[in-house]
Coordinates of C-alpha atoms and ligand atoms in Angstrom, one line a residue:
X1 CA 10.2 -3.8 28.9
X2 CA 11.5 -7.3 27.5
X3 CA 11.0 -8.5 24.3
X4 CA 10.0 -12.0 22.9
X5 CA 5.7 -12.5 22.6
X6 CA 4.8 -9.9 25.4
X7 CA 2.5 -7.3 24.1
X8 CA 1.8 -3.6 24.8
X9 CA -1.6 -2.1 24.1
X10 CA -2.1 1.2 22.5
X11 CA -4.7 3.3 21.4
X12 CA -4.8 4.8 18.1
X13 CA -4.0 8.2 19.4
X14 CA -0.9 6.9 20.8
X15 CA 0.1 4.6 17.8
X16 CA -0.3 8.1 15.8
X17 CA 2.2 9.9 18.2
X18 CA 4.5 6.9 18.8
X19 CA 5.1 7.5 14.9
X20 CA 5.4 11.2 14.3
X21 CA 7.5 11.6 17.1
X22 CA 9.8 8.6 16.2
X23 CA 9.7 9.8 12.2
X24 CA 10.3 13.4 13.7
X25 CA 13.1 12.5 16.0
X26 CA 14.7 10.9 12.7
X27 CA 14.7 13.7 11.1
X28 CA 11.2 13.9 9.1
X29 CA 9.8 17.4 9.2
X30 CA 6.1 17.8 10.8
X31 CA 4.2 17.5 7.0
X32 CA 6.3 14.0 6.1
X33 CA 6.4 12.7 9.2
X34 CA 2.2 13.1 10.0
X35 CA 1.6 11.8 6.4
X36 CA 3.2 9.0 7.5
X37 CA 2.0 8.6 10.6
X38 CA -1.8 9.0 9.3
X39 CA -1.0 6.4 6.8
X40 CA 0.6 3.8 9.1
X41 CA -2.1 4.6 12.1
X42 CA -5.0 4.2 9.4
X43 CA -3.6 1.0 8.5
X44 CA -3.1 0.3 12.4
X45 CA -7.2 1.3 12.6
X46 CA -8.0 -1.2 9.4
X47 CA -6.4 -4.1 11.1
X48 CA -3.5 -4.1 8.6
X49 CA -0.4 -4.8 10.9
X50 CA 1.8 -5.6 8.3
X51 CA 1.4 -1.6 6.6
X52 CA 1.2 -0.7 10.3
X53 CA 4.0 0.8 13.2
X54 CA 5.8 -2.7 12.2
X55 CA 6.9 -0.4 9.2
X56 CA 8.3 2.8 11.1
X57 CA 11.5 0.9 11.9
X58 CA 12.1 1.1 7.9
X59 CA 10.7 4.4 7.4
X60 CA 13.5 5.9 10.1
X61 CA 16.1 3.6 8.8
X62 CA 15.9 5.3 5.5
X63 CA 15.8 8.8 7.3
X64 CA 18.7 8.0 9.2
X65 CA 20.8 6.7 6.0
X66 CA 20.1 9.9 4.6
X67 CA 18.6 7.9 1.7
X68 CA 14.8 9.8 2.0
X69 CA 14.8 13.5 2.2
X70 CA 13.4 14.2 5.5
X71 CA 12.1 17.9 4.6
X72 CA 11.4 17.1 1.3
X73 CA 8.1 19.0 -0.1
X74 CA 6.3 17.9 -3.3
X75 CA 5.8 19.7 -6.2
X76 CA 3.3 19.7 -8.5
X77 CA 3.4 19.9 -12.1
X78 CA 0.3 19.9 -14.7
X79 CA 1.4 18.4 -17.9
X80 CA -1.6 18.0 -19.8
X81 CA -5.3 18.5 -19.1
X82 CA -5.3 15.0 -18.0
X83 CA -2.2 14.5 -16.0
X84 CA -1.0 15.8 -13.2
X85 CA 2.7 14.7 -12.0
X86 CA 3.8 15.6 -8.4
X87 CA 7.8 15.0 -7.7
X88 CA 7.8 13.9 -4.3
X89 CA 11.8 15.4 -4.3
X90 CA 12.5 12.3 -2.7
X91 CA 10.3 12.4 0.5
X92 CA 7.6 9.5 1.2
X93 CA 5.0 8.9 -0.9
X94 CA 2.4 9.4 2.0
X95 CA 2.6 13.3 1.7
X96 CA 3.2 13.3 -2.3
X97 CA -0.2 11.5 -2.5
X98 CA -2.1 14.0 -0.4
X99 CA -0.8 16.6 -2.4
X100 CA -1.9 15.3 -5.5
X101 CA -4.9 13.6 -4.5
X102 CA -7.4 17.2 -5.0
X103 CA -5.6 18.0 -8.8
X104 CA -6.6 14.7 -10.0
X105 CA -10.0 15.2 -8.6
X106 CA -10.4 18.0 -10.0
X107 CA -8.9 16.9 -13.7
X108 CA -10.8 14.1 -13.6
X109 CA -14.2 15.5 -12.9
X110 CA -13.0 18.1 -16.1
X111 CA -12.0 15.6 -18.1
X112 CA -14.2 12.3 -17.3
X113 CA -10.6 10.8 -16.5
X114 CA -7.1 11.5 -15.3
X115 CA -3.9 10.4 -13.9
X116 CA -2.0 11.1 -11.5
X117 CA 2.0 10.5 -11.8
X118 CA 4.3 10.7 -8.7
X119 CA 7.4 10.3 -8.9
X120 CA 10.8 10.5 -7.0
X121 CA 9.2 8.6 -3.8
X122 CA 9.6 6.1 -1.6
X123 CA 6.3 4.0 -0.8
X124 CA 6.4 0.9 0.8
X125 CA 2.4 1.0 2.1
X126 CA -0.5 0.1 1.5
X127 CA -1.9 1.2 -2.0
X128 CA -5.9 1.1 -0.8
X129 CA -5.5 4.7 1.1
X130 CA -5.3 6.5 -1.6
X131 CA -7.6 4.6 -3.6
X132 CA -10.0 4.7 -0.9
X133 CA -9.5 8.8 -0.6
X134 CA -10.8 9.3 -4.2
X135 CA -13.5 7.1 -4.3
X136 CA -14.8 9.0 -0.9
X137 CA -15.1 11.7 -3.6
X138 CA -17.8 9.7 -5.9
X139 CA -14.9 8.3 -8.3
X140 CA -13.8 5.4 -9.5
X141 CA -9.9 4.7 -8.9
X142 CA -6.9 2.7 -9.8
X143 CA -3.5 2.7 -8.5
X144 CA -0.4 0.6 -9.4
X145 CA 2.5 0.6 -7.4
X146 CA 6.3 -1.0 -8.3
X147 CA 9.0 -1.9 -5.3
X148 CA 11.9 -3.5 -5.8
X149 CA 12.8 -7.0 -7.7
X150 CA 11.3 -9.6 -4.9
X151 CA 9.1 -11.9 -7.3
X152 CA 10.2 -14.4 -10.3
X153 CA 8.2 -14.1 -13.8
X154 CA 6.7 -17.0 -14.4
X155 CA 8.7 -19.9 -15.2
X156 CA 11.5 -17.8 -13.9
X157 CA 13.8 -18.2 -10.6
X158 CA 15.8 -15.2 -10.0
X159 CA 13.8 -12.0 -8.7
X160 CA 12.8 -9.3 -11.3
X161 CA 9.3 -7.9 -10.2
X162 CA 8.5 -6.2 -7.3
X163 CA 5.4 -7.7 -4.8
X164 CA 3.8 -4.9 -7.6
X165 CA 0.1 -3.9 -5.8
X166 CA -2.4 -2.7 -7.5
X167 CA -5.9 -1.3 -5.5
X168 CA -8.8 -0.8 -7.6
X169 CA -11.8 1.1 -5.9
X170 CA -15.7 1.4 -6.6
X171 CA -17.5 4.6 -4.8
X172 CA -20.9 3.6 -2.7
X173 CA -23.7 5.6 -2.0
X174 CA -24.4 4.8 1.9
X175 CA -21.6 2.3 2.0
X176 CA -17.8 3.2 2.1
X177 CA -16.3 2.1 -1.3
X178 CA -15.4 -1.3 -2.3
X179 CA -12.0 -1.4 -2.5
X180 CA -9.4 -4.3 -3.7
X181 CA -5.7 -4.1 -2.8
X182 CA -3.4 -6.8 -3.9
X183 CA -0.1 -7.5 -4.4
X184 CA 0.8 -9.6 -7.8
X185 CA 2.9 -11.7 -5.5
X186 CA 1.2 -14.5 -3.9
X187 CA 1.8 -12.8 -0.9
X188 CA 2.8 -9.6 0.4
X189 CA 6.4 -9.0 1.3
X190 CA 5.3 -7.5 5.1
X191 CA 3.4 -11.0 5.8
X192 CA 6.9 -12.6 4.8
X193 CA 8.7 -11.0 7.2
X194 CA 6.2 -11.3 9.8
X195 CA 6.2 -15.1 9.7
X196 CA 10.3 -15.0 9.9
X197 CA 10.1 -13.0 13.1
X198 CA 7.3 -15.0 14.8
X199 CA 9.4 -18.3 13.4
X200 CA 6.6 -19.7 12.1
X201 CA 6.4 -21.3 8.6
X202 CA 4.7 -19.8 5.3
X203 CA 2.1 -21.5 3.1
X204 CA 3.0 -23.3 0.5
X205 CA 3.1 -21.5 -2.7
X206 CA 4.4 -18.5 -2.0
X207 CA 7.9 -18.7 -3.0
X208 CA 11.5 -20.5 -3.8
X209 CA 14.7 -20.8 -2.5
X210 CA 17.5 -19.8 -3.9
X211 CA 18.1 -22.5 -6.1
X212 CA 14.1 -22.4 -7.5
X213 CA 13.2 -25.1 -5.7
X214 CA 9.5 -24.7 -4.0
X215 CA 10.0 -24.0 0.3
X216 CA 7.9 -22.8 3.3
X217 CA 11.3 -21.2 4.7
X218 CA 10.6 -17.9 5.1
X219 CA 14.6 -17.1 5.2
X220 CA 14.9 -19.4 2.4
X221 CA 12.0 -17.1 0.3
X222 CA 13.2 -13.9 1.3
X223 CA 17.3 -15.3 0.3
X224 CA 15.5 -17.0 -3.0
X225 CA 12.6 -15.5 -4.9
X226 CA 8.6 -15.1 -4.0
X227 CA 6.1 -16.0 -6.4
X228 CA 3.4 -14.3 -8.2
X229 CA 0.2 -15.3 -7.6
X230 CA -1.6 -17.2 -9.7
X231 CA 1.4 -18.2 -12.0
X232 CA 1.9 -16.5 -15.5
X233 CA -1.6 -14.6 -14.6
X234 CA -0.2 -12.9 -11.6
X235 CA 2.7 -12.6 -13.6
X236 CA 1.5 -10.5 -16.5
X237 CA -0.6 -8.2 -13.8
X238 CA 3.5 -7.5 -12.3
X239 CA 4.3 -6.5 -15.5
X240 CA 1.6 -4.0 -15.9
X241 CA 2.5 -2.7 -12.8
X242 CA 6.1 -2.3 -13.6
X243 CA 4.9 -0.5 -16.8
X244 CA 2.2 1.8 -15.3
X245 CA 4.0 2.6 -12.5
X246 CA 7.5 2.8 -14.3
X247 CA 7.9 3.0 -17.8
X248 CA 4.6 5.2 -18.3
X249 CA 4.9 7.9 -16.0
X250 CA 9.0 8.2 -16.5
X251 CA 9.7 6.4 -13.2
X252 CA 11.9 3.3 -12.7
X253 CA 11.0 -0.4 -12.7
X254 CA 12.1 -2.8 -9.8
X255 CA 15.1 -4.2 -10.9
X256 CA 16.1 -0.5 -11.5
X257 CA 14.9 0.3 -8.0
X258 CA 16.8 -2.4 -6.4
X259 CA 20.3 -1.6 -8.1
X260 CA 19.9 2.1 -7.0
X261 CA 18.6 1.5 -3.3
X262 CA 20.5 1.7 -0.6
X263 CA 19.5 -1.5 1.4
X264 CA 18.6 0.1 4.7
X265 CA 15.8 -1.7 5.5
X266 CA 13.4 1.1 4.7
X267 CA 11.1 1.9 1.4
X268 CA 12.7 2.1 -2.4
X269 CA 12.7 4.6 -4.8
X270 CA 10.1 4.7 -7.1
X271 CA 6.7 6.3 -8.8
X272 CA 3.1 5.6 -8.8
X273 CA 0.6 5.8 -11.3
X274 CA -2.9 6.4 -10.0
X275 CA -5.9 7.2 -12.6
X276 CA -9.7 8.3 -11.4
X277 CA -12.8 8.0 -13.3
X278 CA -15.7 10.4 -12.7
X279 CA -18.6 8.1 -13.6
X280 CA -20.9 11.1 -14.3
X281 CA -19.3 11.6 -17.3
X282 CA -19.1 8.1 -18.5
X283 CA -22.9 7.4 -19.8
X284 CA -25.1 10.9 -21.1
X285 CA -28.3 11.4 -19.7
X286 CA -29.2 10.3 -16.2
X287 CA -26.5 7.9 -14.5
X288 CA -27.5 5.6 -12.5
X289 CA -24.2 3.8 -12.2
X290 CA -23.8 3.5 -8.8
X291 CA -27.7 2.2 -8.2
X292 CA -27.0 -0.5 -10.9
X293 CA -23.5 -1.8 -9.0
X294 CA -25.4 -2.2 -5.5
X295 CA -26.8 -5.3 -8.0
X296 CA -23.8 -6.8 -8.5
X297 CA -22.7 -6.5 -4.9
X298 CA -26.2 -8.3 -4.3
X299 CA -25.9 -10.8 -6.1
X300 CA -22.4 -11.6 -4.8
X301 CA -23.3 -10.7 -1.0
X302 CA -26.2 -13.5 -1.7
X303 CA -24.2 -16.6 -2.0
X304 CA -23.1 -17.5 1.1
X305 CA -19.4 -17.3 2.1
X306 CA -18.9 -14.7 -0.1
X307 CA -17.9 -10.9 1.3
X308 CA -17.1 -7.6 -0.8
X309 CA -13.3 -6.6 -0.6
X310 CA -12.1 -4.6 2.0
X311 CA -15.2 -5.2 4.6
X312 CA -12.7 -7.2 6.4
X313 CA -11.1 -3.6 7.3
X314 CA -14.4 -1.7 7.5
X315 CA -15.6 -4.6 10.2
X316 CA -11.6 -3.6 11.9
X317 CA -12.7 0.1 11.5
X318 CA -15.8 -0.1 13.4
X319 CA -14.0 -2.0 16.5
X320 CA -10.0 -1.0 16.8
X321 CA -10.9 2.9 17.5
X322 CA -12.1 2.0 21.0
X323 CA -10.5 -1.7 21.8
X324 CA -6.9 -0.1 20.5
X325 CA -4.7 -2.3 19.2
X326 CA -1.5 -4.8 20.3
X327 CA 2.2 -4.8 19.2
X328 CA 5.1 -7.1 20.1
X329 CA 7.0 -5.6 23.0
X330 CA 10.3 -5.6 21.1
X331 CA 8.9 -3.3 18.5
X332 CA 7.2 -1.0 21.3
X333 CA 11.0 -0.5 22.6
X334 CA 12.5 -0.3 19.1
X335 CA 9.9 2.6 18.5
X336 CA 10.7 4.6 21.9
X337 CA 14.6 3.9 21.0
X338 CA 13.9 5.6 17.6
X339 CA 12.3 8.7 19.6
X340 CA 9.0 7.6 19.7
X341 CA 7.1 8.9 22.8
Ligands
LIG401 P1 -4.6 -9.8 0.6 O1 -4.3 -11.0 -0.2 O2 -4.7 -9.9 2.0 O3 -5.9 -9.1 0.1 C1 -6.1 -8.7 -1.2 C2 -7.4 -8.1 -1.4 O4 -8.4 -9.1 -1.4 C3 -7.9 -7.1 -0.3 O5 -8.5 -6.0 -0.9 C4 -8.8 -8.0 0.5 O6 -9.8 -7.2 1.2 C5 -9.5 -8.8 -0.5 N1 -10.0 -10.1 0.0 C6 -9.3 -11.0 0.8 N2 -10.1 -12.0 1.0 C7 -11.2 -11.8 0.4 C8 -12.4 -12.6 0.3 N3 -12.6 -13.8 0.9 N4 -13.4 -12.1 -0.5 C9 -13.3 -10.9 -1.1 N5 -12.2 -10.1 -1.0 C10 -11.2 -10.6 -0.3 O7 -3.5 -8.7 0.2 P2 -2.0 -8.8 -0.2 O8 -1.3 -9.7 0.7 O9 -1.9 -9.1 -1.7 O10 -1.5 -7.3 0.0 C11 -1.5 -6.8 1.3 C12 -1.1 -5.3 1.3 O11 0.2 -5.2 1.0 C13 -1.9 -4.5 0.2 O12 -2.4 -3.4 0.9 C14 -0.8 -4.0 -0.7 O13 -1.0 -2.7 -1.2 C15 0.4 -4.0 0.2 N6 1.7 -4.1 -0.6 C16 2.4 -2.9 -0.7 C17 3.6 -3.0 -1.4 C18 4.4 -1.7 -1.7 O14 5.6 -1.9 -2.1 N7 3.9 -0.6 -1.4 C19 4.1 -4.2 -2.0 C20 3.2 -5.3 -1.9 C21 2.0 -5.3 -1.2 P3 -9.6 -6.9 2.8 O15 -8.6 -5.9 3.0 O16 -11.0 -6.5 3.2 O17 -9.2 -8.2 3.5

């Protein structure tokens, strides 16, 4: 099969195999690699290419360097009745996230609220799965997420942040949660890189060159700096990210990540900080939370152009299972070359 624009068609069964076979092949075991493989197929089923089998490449790069512990298995530790810590023993975050996901739940229906810390990981995903997982469960979620140094504070020029997401998610009765997901750069990394390899230029705003002067380049951005979104507001949200996900939960910033990473291509090192909110135990006496939000989402849904975050993926969800989806013929081959089948 030849590269440039050609496409191959999959369905979502096959994008799933494509990557636990490729993630396998690499050296993964059969728990890492289908964590991954839901995660990246899931994002593949939302209509989020850029979290999607355009990521495996990175993921096997790291196994192959040796850098990610292909076998690794979390462990969890409870260190306080509101915090719950898994080590991810340097596996992906994909698996360390399922295995903490139902020890939060739990605290935080206990305790009103709790966090989850994982550490020792390597995410470079989407940060709305998980989010989305616990607010399936009638709670209210947050998540914070570093990477490594990509992103200029305000006013700055040389890269300190990572793209930082954070995801913050509202449970539905009837309706699957509302769910934001954003990075505090003005763009994501992925989209970046996607513009570089389709040669195609990037808006303006996003980022610098090298020498802090304002480009569309995407070479020139991804040699120079991005921006956060926003100026010094995206800025400060960054910082809270690095803090949360770093500082608070004994996990490293970006500029930490990036001087201990092995550049591979794949994910960095790094933690998470996710907290959940059990809104029953948030007001006393009868709730009633969740009735008094569908008003909000009214009276936003009522002004026309306006749309709830993350319908765009539930509209993708209701369509991709059965159309499947496209990918560049070069990454198709890449995948099978990696194992993939
Ligand atoms: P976008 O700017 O595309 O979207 C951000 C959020 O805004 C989404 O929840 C989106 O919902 C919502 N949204 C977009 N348009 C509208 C609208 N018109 N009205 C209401 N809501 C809207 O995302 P980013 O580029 O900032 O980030 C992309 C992804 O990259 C995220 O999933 C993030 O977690 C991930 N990422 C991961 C990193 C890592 O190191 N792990 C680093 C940086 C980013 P919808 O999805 O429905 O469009």
């Amino acid at each position: 099969m030849s590269a440039g624009m050609e496409q191959v068609h999959l369905s979502l069964d096959k994008v799933h195999r494509l990557a636990t076979s490729a993630l396998g092949n690499q050296g993964a075991s059969a728990d890492q690699a289908r964590a991954v493989a839901d995660n990246v197929t899931g994002a593949e089923r939302d209509g989020c290419t850029s979290h999607g089998l355009f990521r495996i490449p990175g993921y096997a790069a790291s196994l192959a360097s040796g850098k990610v512990t292909g076998d690794a298995v979390p462990t969890v530790h409870d260190l306080a009745p509101g915090v719950v810590k898994v080590d991810g023993q340097n596996g992906f975050a994909a698996l360390t996230n399922e295995v903490g996901r139902d020890p939060l739940i739990d605290k935080a229906r206990s305790q009103g609220i709790a966090v989850l810390a994982t550490t020792n990981n390597y995410h470079f995903a989407a940060v709305w799965p998980e989010v989305e997982a616990i607010c399936e469960q009638g709670l209210v979620a947050m998540a914070f997420v570093s990477s490594k140094s990509f992103v200029a504070p305000a006013g700055g020029t040389k890269p300190l942040y990572g793209t930082n997401p954070m995801a913050f998610g509202w449970p539905r009765e009837g309706h699957p949660p509302v769910v934001f997901d954003q990075a505090s750069s003005a763009s994501a990394r992925g989209e970046i890189q996607i513009h570089q390899r389709d040669g195609i230029p990037i808006p303006e705003g996003w980022g610098i060159d090298p020498e802090g002067n304002p480009t569309t380049d995407p070479d020139e951005i991804l040699a120079g700096a991005q921006l956060p979104f926003g100026g010094y507001k995206g800025s400060g949200i960054a910082m809270m990210v690095e803090l949360m996900a770093g500082a608070l939960i004994g996990d490293v910033f970006s500029f930490e990540a990036t001087a201990n990473d092995v550049p591979d291509g794949g994910p960095s090192k790094g933690g998470e900080c996710i907290i959940a909110i059990d809104p029953s135990r948030c007001v006393e006496g009868a709730a009633g939370q969740l009735a008094h939000a569908e008003g909000l989402f009214r009276e936003i849904l009522s002004q026309p152009g306006t749309r709830l975050p993350a319908d765009r993926r539930y509209a993708a969800r209701e369509r991709i299972p059965a159309e499947g989806i496209h990918i560049p013929a070069a990454l198709y081959d890449t995948l099978i070359e990696l194992g993939g089948g």
